[in-house]
């Protein structure tokens, strides 16, 4: 099944995102002579900004400079599934690559929506049936291998090369009953493994979870019981893309004689895509928020967006009051059918406490009854290592600690394994993974309408202003290079008054004026020198008065002789 | 045991911090005629800022304006234990209250250190023996009730009033073997409960933890085993104030034939305070970092600060390289003998991944073997409800969801219970808690050397600058109220160029100049009107060019006729 080996080509693997972090997945595979390998790109994902490190940023994407430099070598792009950390960068980054984009049907539907929203050509999105269907791309032959995950039609990739077969698992779990989409099929995995697998590139997210993963089907009975016992309105949240869970929740609502409302644009769009692409076939009828308003509360179940505490999603809006005319009351039940992603605890906690103040009963995932993970746990990973029996293992989709633990697991099973982080290029053609290059990688930020580099200093300046506040000082210099009039200052993000009640801007202006009076002609004739003096004086005053060292912007204005 | 009731006085409870949040504890108890109750203040704690909501802030404290207004009614301040969320505000807020501060010996030692650091009079710190010793303060008689927690000499309070006895648990657990400090003593609790308890004010932190709490003594054997099996250097972190844990860790190191090093100033100071106050009596000898450098790695154990991922603590510094000449290597073991507090996951994860890159084996709390909580779990709370058998229950030390759940637990046991959040004044003199007032409360920020109000707008401006960046525009107006020369702009926290590569400041200056040319004399003569025009134009340009709406500072300078 492996393609004929025509030369001593390299079989390269290069993660540009997702290896050494969870999020922003982007992997490159290639085969050919060193430096001339023909390439495919697997996933163009995003990760999300936060106030701590990326204030004001809208989205974070992998830096694809290396792909642009080698764009002529790229055969195609593959998207394994429609989670944002795999597909979220597609519409933003595609114009710089301009290649065909292969997806399975549901993912293609989402991809087209995203491309369309950004005014891109949707005809580049190509649907591909799943394995054994494969597409020939230069020396590579690539097929989608259906895997269960927490979104329909998630896929691994089978990549046949002259150096042997590579299996890239994508995000997956081994779920024989995933409610929607392809169940775990041992025959498929055996068929993929049968001709021998050169390298396994494998999801590492849950390598620290010691027990076997639970099936999506196990949450149904629990949720059904919970909803059927509820006395008033029931609201449930989960990831909008977890359509199986939406189905389970909606079915539980219907079973309890409730009308179901989907609140939140993302959720309705996902169901729409599911129906259009044929993965959703028996979703119960839903009613509008408007219809629900007039119904007895105990006859309604809301399924809403915002499981991660996102401020603008339906959950957060309900926690602050009304959303589309609906509001919660004492005795209602709110279910988080979801896990809180690390970093989101504070936002989720804020919502839970707001509901608590309303008297709403909140049920979260602490019991493990109402949510299961979409990723394979440690014993499942070990099972996959056995099933695929690869010559070598490269863990991906994990922080460094996950990759390291997963590589250990492989080594313990006698499989040569490598920790490969973003920017490390491996050759997988030999007996074990071999590092052959290091590529400059990093992060690009979508910031409003612009893409900015992570190291441009823009975000660094924002963080400094947030921590230190800012002083703005204006200086006027006349035609004769003399200071004209007094300096004037403004502050932002700083207290008005300092020690003993002194007005901070007055103190700054006085100190700057004294300094400028003493300044030599040479300094006054040089904008940068003046700025240096003013900055130093202004910061010193702030340090003395308020105990902070703010950022300083100096505007030097020179009058020109008329 | 209750004091003679001399009038129809109120027995008030008023939380100013810590009720509806975890952190920043500050509670007021009082007895007397309405509005003239004599008061005690229990704890003056802090909570910690974050980039999300309080960038640049150093510490967050309760707003004690109500206490200042009623300072003549305050008899004394009590500090239940030396955790920062109970004692951290003392040195900052004390000057505004100026009352005696009662503590047990260890807490008094820490309190004196804090007061001294800020140049305060340490003689106001009064040591008080524990119950049955009590101090008379007007109509109140108050005593410290020793309780196990995760710091030595933690205490509840027994407050006798003419309306009966109040028991305030402070932070506690029911630990019969806490290694250091007072074990759980059922006889003590029974003695306190014997005369009948009017109201129980009770820790709610772990009300959602379904199993009984584990003793501090259970972690010793596990840690000892882990350390004895380690082959190279061992490093462990925990809260500096958890002296029992420090002892357990140090003993485990010694048992494995290792020399122990304490790294981090907070840790050494805590041990010092423990020895001085007599709670630490057999801490093993420690060596200096310098001595450890020359020893075989397998003979050394470091105990370090920074269990919450704090950037400047020893753990974080070791994860970035050297700390005091010591560094970690492949095969070393790093133990988090601590729980990660919600909100700190990212910082802790960063350290774990950095160690993973070094090849250091990190053991965290996921196994529950190497850490136990310092708070009473649900069954322990139920036990305390029975033991104390109060007429009423008021849960404290919890977010709203914890208070609500704890109040439910009380009601289920037949005890009238109230959810009382910061600023709500209860009268506890009757048969059930009764709301009698709402007091203006909030948060005060220590920001550099200044105290600022949470609603002053200072921090709001910082957040806006962090999210939106800033444009500064200078305008010069001559003696005749005419615009003189061109406007000039600077940006900070924004990309230099807009769509099609236009230079952002040039575009802003051009647009501002055009707008000013068109501006009427009336506008030009009015600083605020000019600022309004300039702000609008500058933001519009930014919106068009970079898709963001920045903050704008306009400096208008008017030339005065010589």
PDB file of C-alpha atoms in Angstrom, chain B residues 6-132:
ATOM      1  CA  UNK B   6     -29.302  44.911  79.356  1.00  0.00           C
ATOM      2  CA  UNK B   7     -31.581  46.186  76.604  1.00  0.00           C
ATOM      3  CA  UNK B   8     -33.263  45.080  73.417  1.00  0.00           C
ATOM      4  CA  UNK B   9     -29.921  45.374  71.686  1.00  0.00           C
ATOM      5  CA  UNK B  10     -29.153  44.088  68.263  1.00  0.00           C
ATOM      6  CA  UNK B  11     -26.511  41.429  67.710  1.00  0.00           C
ATOM      7  CA  UNK B  12     -25.195  42.406  64.319  1.00  0.00           C
ATOM      8  CA  UNK B  13     -23.087  40.625  61.753  1.00  0.00           C
ATOM      9  CA  UNK B  14     -21.799  42.574  58.751  1.00  0.00           C
ATOM     10  CA  UNK B  15     -19.357  41.157  56.237  1.00  0.00           C
ATOM     11  CA  UNK B  16     -17.306  43.806  54.405  1.00  0.00           C
ATOM     12  CA  UNK B  17     -15.333  41.200  52.479  1.00  0.00           C
ATOM     13  CA  UNK B  18     -15.236  37.417  52.089  1.00  0.00           C
ATOM     14  CA  UNK B  19     -18.967  36.798  51.815  1.00  0.00           C
ATOM     15  CA  UNK B  20     -19.781  36.212  48.166  1.00  0.00           C
ATOM     16  CA  UNK B  21     -16.132  35.735  47.264  1.00  0.00           C
ATOM     17  CA  UNK B  22     -13.174  33.698  48.434  1.00  0.00           C
ATOM     18  CA  UNK B  23     -10.594  36.201  49.640  1.00  0.00           C
ATOM     19  CA  UNK B  24     -10.379  39.633  51.278  1.00  0.00           C
ATOM     20  CA  UNK B  25     -12.051  38.558  54.521  1.00  0.00           C
ATOM     21  CA  UNK B  26     -13.380  41.279  56.795  1.00  0.00           C
ATOM     22  CA  UNK B  27     -16.299  40.753  59.147  1.00  0.00           C
ATOM     23  CA  UNK B  28     -17.915  42.993  61.734  1.00  0.00           C
ATOM     24  CA  UNK B  29     -19.749  41.809  64.846  1.00  0.00           C
ATOM     25  CA  UNK B  30     -21.517  44.127  67.235  1.00  0.00           C
ATOM     26  CA  UNK B  31     -23.944  44.379  70.073  1.00  0.00           C
ATOM     27  CA  UNK B  32     -26.036  47.266  71.353  1.00  0.00           C
ATOM     28  CA  UNK B  33     -28.937  49.547  70.517  1.00  0.00           C
ATOM     29  CA  UNK B  34     -29.579  49.904  66.784  1.00  0.00           C
ATOM     30  CA  UNK B  35     -26.937  52.121  65.203  1.00  0.00           C
ATOM     31  CA  UNK B  36     -24.951  52.297  68.422  1.00  0.00           C
ATOM     32  CA  UNK B  37     -23.728  48.741  68.630  1.00  0.00           C
ATOM     33  CA  UNK B  38     -20.233  48.315  69.998  1.00  0.00           C
ATOM     34  CA  UNK B  39     -18.163  46.580  67.341  1.00  0.00           C
ATOM     35  CA  UNK B  40     -15.274  44.260  66.735  1.00  0.00           C
ATOM     36  CA  UNK B  41     -13.602  43.808  63.356  1.00  0.00           C
ATOM     37  CA  UNK B  42     -12.603  40.261  62.442  1.00  0.00           C
ATOM     38  CA  UNK B  43      -9.770  40.041  59.895  1.00  0.00           C
ATOM     39  CA  UNK B  44      -8.460  42.617  57.420  1.00  0.00           C
ATOM     40  CA  UNK B  45      -7.609  40.508  54.402  1.00  0.00           C
ATOM     41  CA  UNK B  46      -6.595  41.101  50.820  1.00  0.00           C
ATOM     42  CA  UNK B  47      -7.296  39.454  47.529  1.00  0.00           C
ATOM     43  CA  UNK B  48      -4.992  39.437  44.535  1.00  0.00           C
ATOM     44  CA  UNK B  49      -5.284  41.386  41.296  1.00  0.00           C
ATOM     45  CA  UNK B  50      -5.176  39.965  37.784  1.00  0.00           C
ATOM     46  CA  UNK B  51      -4.692  41.314  34.273  1.00  0.00           C
ATOM     47  CA  UNK B  52      -8.321  40.611  33.397  1.00  0.00           C
ATOM     48  CA  UNK B  53      -9.935  43.015  35.829  1.00  0.00           C
ATOM     49  CA  UNK B  54      -7.238  44.840  37.790  1.00  0.00           C
ATOM     50  CA  UNK B  55      -4.110  45.345  35.675  1.00  0.00           C
ATOM     51  CA  UNK B  56      -1.288  47.163  37.417  1.00  0.00           C
ATOM     52  CA  UNK B  57      -2.927  46.922  40.834  1.00  0.00           C
ATOM     53  CA  UNK B  58      -0.781  45.594  43.683  1.00  0.00           C
ATOM     54  CA  UNK B  59      -3.365  44.443  46.218  1.00  0.00           C
ATOM     55  CA  UNK B  60      -7.130  44.487  46.612  1.00  0.00           C
ATOM     56  CA  UNK B  61      -8.691  45.253  49.977  1.00  0.00           C
ATOM     57  CA  UNK B  62     -12.157  45.784  51.337  1.00  0.00           C
ATOM     58  CA  UNK B  63     -13.478  49.319  51.290  1.00  0.00           C
ATOM     59  CA  UNK B  64     -13.616  50.153  55.002  1.00  0.00           C
ATOM     60  CA  UNK B  65     -15.379  53.519  54.687  1.00  0.00           C
ATOM     61  CA  UNK B  66     -18.196  52.251  56.939  1.00  0.00           C
ATOM     62  CA  UNK B  67     -15.699  51.279  59.617  1.00  0.00           C
ATOM     63  CA  UNK B  68     -14.054  54.694  59.418  1.00  0.00           C
ATOM     64  CA  UNK B  69     -17.403  56.430  59.804  1.00  0.00           C
ATOM     65  CA  UNK B  70     -18.084  54.299  62.862  1.00  0.00           C
ATOM     66  CA  UNK B  71     -14.561  54.156  64.172  1.00  0.00           C
ATOM     67  CA  UNK B  72     -15.604  55.360  67.638  1.00  0.00           C
ATOM     68  CA  UNK B  73     -17.778  52.309  68.026  1.00  0.00           C
ATOM     69  CA  UNK B  74     -14.973  49.842  67.301  1.00  0.00           C
ATOM     70  CA  UNK B  75     -13.584  48.090  70.369  1.00  0.00           C
ATOM     71  CA  UNK B  76     -10.830  46.088  68.720  1.00  0.00           C
ATOM     72  CA  UNK B  77      -9.623  44.133  65.710  1.00  0.00           C
ATOM     73  CA  UNK B  78      -9.170  40.346  65.766  1.00  0.00           C
ATOM     74  CA  UNK B  79      -7.062  38.432  63.272  1.00  0.00           C
ATOM     75  CA  UNK B  80      -8.051  34.763  63.095  1.00  0.00           C
ATOM     76  CA  UNK B  81      -4.917  33.542  61.298  1.00  0.00           C
ATOM     77  CA  UNK B  82      -1.971  34.726  59.256  1.00  0.00           C
ATOM     78  CA  UNK B  83      -3.104  33.926  55.713  1.00  0.00           C
ATOM     79  CA  UNK B  84      -2.993  36.951  53.444  1.00  0.00           C
ATOM     80  CA  UNK B  85      -6.737  36.853  52.810  1.00  0.00           C
ATOM     81  CA  UNK B  86      -7.175  37.455  56.550  1.00  0.00           C
ATOM     82  CA  UNK B  87      -4.177  39.542  57.603  1.00  0.00           C
ATOM     83  CA  UNK B  88      -2.842  41.047  54.348  1.00  0.00           C
ATOM     84  CA  UNK B  89      -4.685  44.368  54.704  1.00  0.00           C
ATOM     85  CA  UNK B  90      -3.761  44.979  58.349  1.00  0.00           C
ATOM     86  CA  UNK B  91      -0.688  47.163  57.881  1.00  0.00           C
ATOM     87  CA  UNK B  92      -2.350  49.138  55.058  1.00  0.00           C
ATOM     88  CA  UNK B  93      -5.720  49.726  56.719  1.00  0.00           C
ATOM     89  CA  UNK B  94      -4.775  49.893  60.379  1.00  0.00           C
ATOM     90  CA  UNK B  95      -3.931  53.635  60.445  1.00  0.00           C
ATOM     91  CA  UNK B  96      -7.518  54.429  59.471  1.00  0.00           C
ATOM     92  CA  UNK B  97      -8.895  52.446  62.428  1.00  0.00           C
ATOM     93  CA  UNK B  98      -6.131  52.712  65.017  1.00  0.00           C
ATOM     94  CA  UNK B  99      -7.404  50.041  67.386  1.00  0.00           C
ATOM     95  CA  UNK B 100      -5.840  47.247  69.379  1.00  0.00           C
ATOM     96  CA  UNK B 101      -5.276  44.095  67.320  1.00  0.00           C
ATOM     97  CA  UNK B 102      -5.759  40.751  69.062  1.00  0.00           C
ATOM     98  CA  UNK B 103      -4.025  37.650  67.748  1.00  0.00           C
ATOM     99  CA  UNK B 104      -2.706  34.364  69.006  1.00  0.00           C
ATOM    100  CA  UNK B 105       1.050  34.160  69.337  1.00  0.00           C
ATOM    101  CA  UNK B 106       2.127  32.957  65.879  1.00  0.00           C
ATOM    102  CA  UNK B 107      -0.303  35.275  64.113  1.00  0.00           C
ATOM    103  CA  UNK B 108       0.914  38.133  66.310  1.00  0.00           C
ATOM    104  CA  UNK B 109       4.469  37.425  65.221  1.00  0.00           C
ATOM    105  CA  UNK B 110       3.495  37.730  61.561  1.00  0.00           C
ATOM    106  CA  UNK B 111       1.318  40.773  62.299  1.00  0.00           C
ATOM    107  CA  UNK B 112       4.225  42.543  63.977  1.00  0.00           C
ATOM    108  CA  UNK B 113       6.491  41.829  61.022  1.00  0.00           C
ATOM    109  CA  UNK B 114       3.920  43.325  58.668  1.00  0.00           C
ATOM    110  CA  UNK B 115       3.295  46.378  60.813  1.00  0.00           C
ATOM    111  CA  UNK B 116       7.017  46.965  61.221  1.00  0.00           C
ATOM    112  CA  UNK B 117       7.621  46.744  57.470  1.00  0.00           C
ATOM    113  CA  UNK B 118       5.190  49.612  56.998  1.00  0.00           C
ATOM    114  CA  UNK B 119       6.553  51.653  59.867  1.00  0.00           C
ATOM    115  CA  UNK B 120       3.533  51.105  62.097  1.00  0.00           C
ATOM    116  CA  UNK B 121       3.441  50.870  65.871  1.00  0.00           C
ATOM    117  CA  UNK B 122       3.809  47.177  66.716  1.00  0.00           C
ATOM    118  CA  UNK B 123       2.675  47.674  70.307  1.00  0.00           C
ATOM    119  CA  UNK B 124      -0.959  47.641  69.178  1.00  0.00           C
ATOM    120  CA  UNK B 125      -0.620  43.912  68.477  1.00  0.00           C
ATOM    121  CA  UNK B 126      -1.873  42.083  71.555  1.00  0.00           C
ATOM    122  CA  UNK B 127      -1.394  38.396  72.121  1.00  0.00           C
ATOM    123  CA  UNK B 128      -4.335  36.529  73.553  1.00  0.00           C
ATOM    124  CA  UNK B 129      -4.301  32.974  74.876  1.00  0.00           C
ATOM    125  CA  UNK B 130      -6.909  30.650  73.509  1.00  0.00           C
ATOM    126  CA  UNK B 131     -10.348  29.793  74.896  1.00  0.00           C
ATOM    127  CA  UNK B 132     -11.423  29.631  77.679  1.00  0.00           C
TER     128      UNK B 132
END
